[in-house]
């Protein structure tokens, strides 16, 4: 029996690429969700005929229900309905952006589902809670983030985590690589949205420009693999061919390479522990550019440093960092603030909101709300 999918955030970049993979693998999709895109979700629901279609926006959901009245698809609205969608299939692909992914992810963990995790904010904000719950309920979390998927693939040869000396996350450097502080300060939303190697949604693309994305990924890796900050390194790798590496205690360094295409990590999270035939173009070693690696510049890209500081502090610090960043990026995408206001506002929120050391889910949600209120 083939596995079935739930896709949270099916109209976004990862969601749409997941549907391409579902098509290639001929999988059934049980649930689709989106934020407010009525027309897009209607089209997807007609094509995929899921049991359930959810829009987080209630008014948009009411509209969708009318449009899909001639189909068998059940339509629900509101954040709670995301939890129902999360447990509808055998595998849930969490491709929503931001903290909104947390509760449905926990619902899926409690139901013992496989989580193909593309919503890094969940692990950043509540990583310990999420990973502990996954252990308790026997739910598998398979990362979809390309770097973490690479690490996950490189870890398949090793049964015990203590054999790992360090993880090395690669980072493209984003569109502003090599620019001075002054040049970067002049950069606009359009400049920030021009990512050299990957096709992704606007929030994560801005995070790539500030290197906050890499900072969030450092935290994500620490939580997924239960490692301290000293064992997670960042290397700027402009070509995005080496997706990340694992150094073992015997000195062996394993890497996963490939052309940059999110459909590979999505596909692996679904087919794991197997690998399915894929139409993707394989890496051609003889035509790929020389592979280079450099240390990141934490002065020019303060978001990376801010994330590492929050990671070190732990508790609710990462939830505050993440929430402040989400708000700051939202304002940047509205042309309300400049590029360097992003780290400034994140730092201000971190200073203003007190960290709770051993947080409950409630503490995390409160820290998130407090941090957002600091960003204006
Ligand atoms: Mg990534």
mmCIF file of N, CA and C in Angstrom, residues 82-160:
data_model
loop_
_atom_site.group_PDB
_atom_site.id
_atom_site.type_symbol
_atom_site.label_atom_id
_atom_site.label_comp_id
_atom_site.label_asym_id
_atom_site.label_seq_id
_atom_site.Cartn_x
_atom_site.Cartn_y
_atom_site.Cartn_z
ATOM 1 N N UNK A 82 -5.934 23.112 10.637
ATOM 2 C CA UNK A 82 -4.615 22.660 10.178
ATOM 3 C C UNK A 82 -4.198 21.389 10.911
ATOM 4 N N UNK A 83 -4.634 21.284 12.182
ATOM 5 C CA UNK A 83 -4.274 20.099 12.968
ATOM 6 C C UNK A 83 -4.985 18.867 12.422
ATOM 7 N N UNK A 84 -6.238 19.048 11.995
ATOM 8 C CA UNK A 84 -6.969 17.935 11.386
ATOM 9 C C UNK A 84 -6.297 17.519 10.069
ATOM 10 N N UNK A 85 -5.896 18.526 9.303
ATOM 11 C CA UNK A 85 -5.226 18.237 8.030
ATOM 12 C C UNK A 85 -3.901 17.510 8.271
ATOM 13 N N UNK A 86 -3.212 17.879 9.344
ATOM 14 C CA UNK A 86 -1.884 17.316 9.613
ATOM 15 C C UNK A 86 -1.921 15.810 9.843
ATOM 16 N N UNK A 87 -3.055 15.293 10.319
ATOM 17 C CA UNK A 87 -3.121 13.867 10.651
ATOM 18 C C UNK A 87 -3.917 13.072 9.608
ATOM 19 N N UNK A 88 -4.261 13.704 8.495
ATOM 20 C CA UNK A 88 -5.117 13.036 7.500
ATOM 21 C C UNK A 88 -4.357 12.000 6.657
ATOM 22 N N UNK A 89 -3.059 12.201 6.434
ATOM 23 C CA UNK A 89 -2.281 11.264 5.615
ATOM 24 C C UNK A 89 -1.275 10.497 6.469
ATOM 25 N N UNK A 90 -0.527 9.578 5.834
ATOM 26 C CA UNK A 90 0.515 8.842 6.569
ATOM 27 C C UNK A 90 1.725 9.733 6.805
ATOM 28 N N UNK A 91 1.996 10.601 5.842
ATOM 29 C CA UNK A 91 3.151 11.503 5.925
ATOM 30 C C UNK A 91 2.625 12.926 5.812
ATOM 31 N N UNK A 92 3.050 13.794 6.731
ATOM 32 C CA UNK A 92 2.656 15.196 6.600
ATOM 33 C C UNK A 92 3.879 16.017 6.203
ATOM 34 N N UNK A 93 3.746 16.747 5.120
ATOM 35 C CA UNK A 93 4.801 17.662 4.689
ATOM 36 C C UNK A 93 4.428 19.029 5.260
ATOM 37 N N UNK A 94 5.224 19.512 6.203
ATOM 38 C CA UNK A 94 4.901 20.789 6.847
ATOM 39 C C UNK A 94 5.652 21.901 6.126
ATOM 40 N N UNK A 95 4.978 22.468 5.133
ATOM 41 C CA UNK A 95 5.625 23.474 4.283
ATOM 42 C C UNK A 95 5.072 24.870 4.544
ATOM 43 N N UNK A 96 4.408 25.057 5.677
ATOM 44 C CA UNK A 96 3.945 26.407 6.011
ATOM 45 C C UNK A 96 5.141 27.222 6.496
ATOM 46 N N UNK A 97 5.015 28.534 6.422
ATOM 47 C CA UNK A 97 6.092 29.415 6.862
ATOM 48 C C UNK A 97 5.745 29.940 8.250
ATOM 49 N N UNK A 98 6.698 29.824 9.170
ATOM 50 C CA UNK A 98 6.540 30.483 10.462
ATOM 51 C C UNK A 98 5.966 29.600 11.557
ATOM 52 N N UNK A 99 5.728 30.248 12.699
ATOM 53 C CA UNK A 99 5.290 29.591 13.933
ATOM 54 C C UNK A 99 3.961 28.867 13.803
ATOM 55 N N UNK A 100 3.171 29.243 12.808
ATOM 56 C CA UNK A 100 1.862 28.619 12.606
ATOM 57 C C UNK A 100 2.002 27.103 12.384
ATOM 58 N N UNK A 101 3.202 26.657 12.045
ATOM 59 C CA UNK A 101 3.422 25.225 11.829
ATOM 60 C C UNK A 101 3.548 24.413 13.097
ATOM 61 N N UNK A 102 3.728 25.080 14.222
ATOM 62 C CA UNK A 102 4.051 24.351 15.460
ATOM 63 C C UNK A 102 2.939 23.409 15.924
ATOM 64 N N UNK A 103 1.725 23.941 16.085
ATOM 65 C CA UNK A 103 0.648 23.106 16.631
ATOM 66 C C UNK A 103 0.287 21.927 15.720
ATOM 67 N N UNK A 104 0.129 22.151 14.413
ATOM 68 C CA UNK A 104 -0.137 20.983 13.562
ATOM 69 C C UNK A 104 0.989 19.950 13.584
ATOM 70 N N UNK A 105 2.235 20.408 13.706
ATOM 71 C CA UNK A 105 3.351 19.452 13.773
ATOM 72 C C UNK A 105 3.227 18.601 15.029
ATOM 73 N N UNK A 106 2.890 19.236 16.138
ATOM 74 C CA UNK A 106 2.742 18.483 17.388
ATOM 75 C C UNK A 106 1.558 17.515 17.288
ATOM 76 N N UNK A 107 0.479 17.943 16.645
ATOM 77 C CA UNK A 107 -0.673 17.045 16.447
ATOM 78 C C UNK A 107 -0.252 15.815 15.641
ATOM 79 N N UNK A 108 0.534 16.012 14.613
ATOM 80 C CA UNK A 108 0.986 14.890 13.775
ATOM 81 C C UNK A 108 1.929 13.972 14.548
ATOM 82 N N UNK A 109 2.777 14.568 15.380
ATOM 83 C CA UNK A 109 3.688 13.754 16.209
ATOM 84 C C UNK A 109 2.875 12.878 17.156
ATOM 85 N N UNK A 110 1.874 13.465 17.796
ATOM 86 C CA UNK A 110 1.044 12.694 18.744
ATOM 87 C C UNK A 110 0.325 11.551 18.042
ATOM 88 N N UNK A 111 0.030 11.733 16.754
ATOM 89 C CA UNK A 111 -0.643 10.674 15.997
ATOM 90 C C UNK A 111 0.373 9.694 15.404
ATOM 91 N N UNK A 112 1.661 9.888 15.720
ATOM 92 C CA UNK A 112 2.697 8.958 15.258
ATOM 93 C C UNK A 112 2.967 9.004 13.764
ATOM 94 N N UNK A 113 2.661 10.132 13.129
ATOM 95 C CA UNK A 113 2.869 10.254 11.688
ATOM 96 C C UNK A 113 4.345 10.500 11.374
ATOM 97 N N UNK A 114 4.702 10.295 10.121
ATOM 98 C CA UNK A 114 6.011 10.769 9.677
ATOM 99 C C UNK A 114 5.876 12.242 9.319
ATOM 100 N N UNK A 115 6.807 13.051 9.848
ATOM 101 C CA UNK A 115 6.803 14.474 9.537
ATOM 102 C C UNK A 115 7.936 14.732 8.539
ATOM 103 N N UNK A 116 7.584 15.167 7.346
ATOM 104 C CA UNK A 116 8.594 15.657 6.406
ATOM 105 C C UNK A 116 8.667 17.155 6.683
ATOM 106 N N UNK A 117 9.648 17.537 7.469
ATOM 107 C CA UNK A 117 9.644 18.867 8.073
ATOM 108 C C UNK A 117 10.323 19.921 7.198
ATOM 109 N N UNK A 118 9.484 20.812 6.666
ATOM 110 C CA UNK A 118 10.029 21.911 5.872
ATOM 111 C C UNK A 118 9.785 23.233 6.582
ATOM 112 N N UNK A 119 9.207 23.167 7.762
ATOM 113 C CA UNK A 119 8.866 24.369 8.530
ATOM 114 C C UNK A 119 9.901 24.517 9.644
ATOM 115 N N UNK A 120 11.021 25.197 9.322
ATOM 116 C CA UNK A 120 12.129 25.199 10.271
ATOM 117 C C UNK A 120 11.805 25.963 11.545
ATOM 118 N N UNK A 121 10.875 26.935 11.457
ATOM 119 C CA UNK A 121 10.550 27.740 12.635
ATOM 120 C C UNK A 121 10.072 26.863 13.800
ATOM 121 N N UNK A 122 9.396 25.764 13.482
ATOM 122 C CA UNK A 122 8.937 24.838 14.514
ATOM 123 C C UNK A 122 10.100 24.314 15.356
ATOM 124 N N UNK A 123 11.164 23.912 14.692
ATOM 125 C CA UNK A 123 12.313 23.371 15.427
ATOM 126 C C UNK A 123 13.102 24.480 16.102
ATOM 127 N N UNK A 124 13.113 25.648 15.481
ATOM 128 C CA UNK A 124 13.858 26.763 16.059
ATOM 129 C C UNK A 124 13.206 27.197 17.376
ATOM 130 N N UNK A 125 11.879 27.310 17.371
ATOM 131 C CA UNK A 125 11.172 27.850 18.537
ATOM 132 C C UNK A 125 10.962 26.813 19.625
ATOM 133 N N UNK A 126 10.651 25.612 19.220
ATOM 134 C CA UNK A 126 10.236 24.607 20.202
ATOM 135 C C UNK A 126 10.951 23.290 19.940
ATOM 136 N N UNK A 127 12.202 23.382 19.523
ATOM 137 C CA UNK A 127 12.947 22.198 19.091
ATOM 138 C C UNK A 127 12.993 21.092 20.122
ATOM 139 N N UNK A 128 13.328 21.428 21.355
ATOM 140 C CA UNK A 128 13.452 20.377 22.372
ATOM 141 C C UNK A 128 12.111 19.687 22.595
ATOM 142 N N UNK A 129 11.031 20.491 22.694
ATOM 143 C CA UNK A 129 9.698 19.919 22.910
ATOM 144 C C UNK A 129 9.305 19.009 21.753
ATOM 145 N N UNK A 130 9.577 19.469 20.540
ATOM 146 C CA UNK A 130 9.164 18.726 19.345
ATOM 147 C C UNK A 130 9.946 17.414 19.237
ATOM 148 N N UNK A 131 11.255 17.475 19.447
ATOM 149 C CA UNK A 131 12.088 16.276 19.307
ATOM 150 C C UNK A 131 11.790 15.282 20.433
ATOM 151 N N UNK A 132 11.585 15.791 21.642
ATOM 152 C CA UNK A 132 11.220 14.900 22.762
ATOM 153 C C UNK A 132 9.879 14.222 22.494
ATOM 154 N N UNK A 133 8.914 15.003 21.988
ATOM 155 C CA UNK A 133 7.590 14.435 21.704
ATOM 156 C C UNK A 133 7.691 13.381 20.602
ATOM 157 N N UNK A 134 8.514 13.629 19.607
ATOM 158 C CA UNK A 134 8.678 12.657 18.516
ATOM 159 C C UNK A 134 9.237 11.344 19.062
ATOM 160 N N UNK A 135 10.197 11.437 19.978
ATOM 161 C CA UNK A 135 10.745 10.221 20.597
ATOM 162 C C UNK A 135 9.662 9.495 21.379
ATOM 163 N N UNK A 136 8.897 10.264 22.145
ATOM 164 C CA UNK A 136 7.872 9.674 23.012
ATOM 165 C C UNK A 136 6.795 8.948 22.201
ATOM 166 N N UNK A 137 6.368 9.568 21.101
ATOM 167 C CA UNK A 137 5.258 8.988 20.325
ATOM 168 C C UNK A 137 5.745 8.143 19.142
ATOM 169 N N UNK A 138 7.038 7.991 19.020
ATOM 170 C CA UNK A 138 7.576 7.178 17.928
ATOM 171 C C UNK A 138 7.318 7.771 16.550
ATOM 172 N N UNK A 139 7.252 9.105 16.479
ATOM 173 C CA UNK A 139 7.040 9.758 15.177
ATOM 174 C C UNK A 139 8.407 10.063 14.561
ATOM 175 N N UNK A 140 8.535 9.851 13.264
ATOM 176 C CA UNK A 140 9.792 10.168 12.580
ATOM 177 C C UNK A 140 9.747 11.605 12.090
ATOM 178 N N UNK A 141 10.809 12.346 12.355
ATOM 179 C CA UNK A 141 10.948 13.678 11.756
ATOM 180 C C UNK A 141 12.056 13.581 10.711
ATOM 181 N N UNK A 142 11.700 13.743 9.458
ATOM 182 C CA UNK A 142 12.702 13.699 8.387
ATOM 183 C C UNK A 142 12.809 15.113 7.822
ATOM 184 N N UNK A 143 13.993 15.724 7.923
ATOM 185 C CA UNK A 143 14.103 17.110 7.466
ATOM 186 C C UNK A 143 14.009 17.233 5.950
ATOM 187 N N UNK A 144 13.345 18.296 5.516
ATOM 188 C CA UNK A 144 13.250 18.610 4.081
ATOM 189 C C UNK A 144 14.206 19.741 3.716
ATOM 190 N N UNK A 145 14.560 20.559 4.705
ATOM 191 C CA UNK A 145 15.547 21.614 4.471
ATOM 192 C C UNK A 145 16.772 20.942 3.828
ATOM 193 N N UNK A 146 17.281 21.514 2.739
ATOM 194 C CA UNK A 146 18.282 20.794 1.942
ATOM 195 C C UNK A 146 19.531 20.447 2.756
ATOM 196 N N UNK A 147 19.963 21.371 3.626
ATOM 197 C CA UNK A 147 21.171 21.121 4.424
ATOM 198 C C UNK A 147 20.942 19.986 5.421
ATOM 199 N N UNK A 148 19.776 20.020 6.058
ATOM 200 C CA UNK A 148 19.493 19.015 7.086
ATOM 201 C C UNK A 148 19.183 17.672 6.471
ATOM 202 N N UNK A 149 18.611 17.699 5.282
ATOM 203 C CA UNK A 149 18.419 16.457 4.539
ATOM 204 C C UNK A 149 19.781 15.863 4.179
ATOM 205 N N UNK A 150 20.705 16.737 3.759
ATOM 206 C CA UNK A 150 22.056 16.265 3.420
ATOM 207 C C UNK A 150 22.702 15.612 4.640
ATOM 208 N N UNK A 151 22.574 16.265 5.789
ATOM 209 C CA UNK A 151 23.160 15.715 7.017
ATOM 210 C C UNK A 151 22.478 14.392 7.366
ATOM 211 N N UNK A 152 21.163 14.370 7.270
ATOM 212 C CA UNK A 152 20.406 13.158 7.552
ATOM 213 C C UNK A 152 20.876 12.012 6.652
ATOM 214 N N UNK A 153 21.116 12.321 5.385
ATOM 215 C CA UNK A 153 21.587 11.293 4.455
ATOM 216 C C UNK A 153 22.994 10.835 4.825
ATOM 217 N N UNK A 154 23.845 11.781 5.235
ATOM 218 C CA UNK A 154 25.228 11.428 5.613
ATOM 219 C C UNK A 154 25.281 10.661 6.932
ATOM 220 N N UNK A 155 24.218 10.751 7.726
ATOM 221 C CA UNK A 155 24.192 10.055 9.022
ATOM 222 C C UNK A 155 23.666 8.627 8.897
ATOM 223 N N UNK A 156 23.216 8.245 7.711
ATOM 224 C CA UNK A 156 22.608 6.923 7.577
ATOM 225 C C UNK A 156 23.605 5.792 7.802
ATOM 226 N N UNK A 157 24.895 6.109 7.704
ATOM 227 C CA UNK A 157 25.891 5.048 7.874
ATOM 228 C C UNK A 157 26.295 4.900 9.345
ATOM 229 N N UNK A 158 25.728 5.674 10.211
ATOM 230 C CA UNK A 158 26.217 5.686 11.594
ATOM 231 C C UNK A 158 25.054 5.520 12.555
ATOM 232 N N UNK A 159 25.126 4.510 13.389
ATOM 233 C CA UNK A 159 24.005 4.180 14.266
ATOM 234 C C UNK A 159 23.937 5.085 15.495
ATOM 235 N N UNK A 160 25.072 5.576 15.947
ATOM 236 C CA UNK A 160 25.088 6.313 17.211
ATOM 237 C C UNK A 160 25.579 7.737 17.009
#
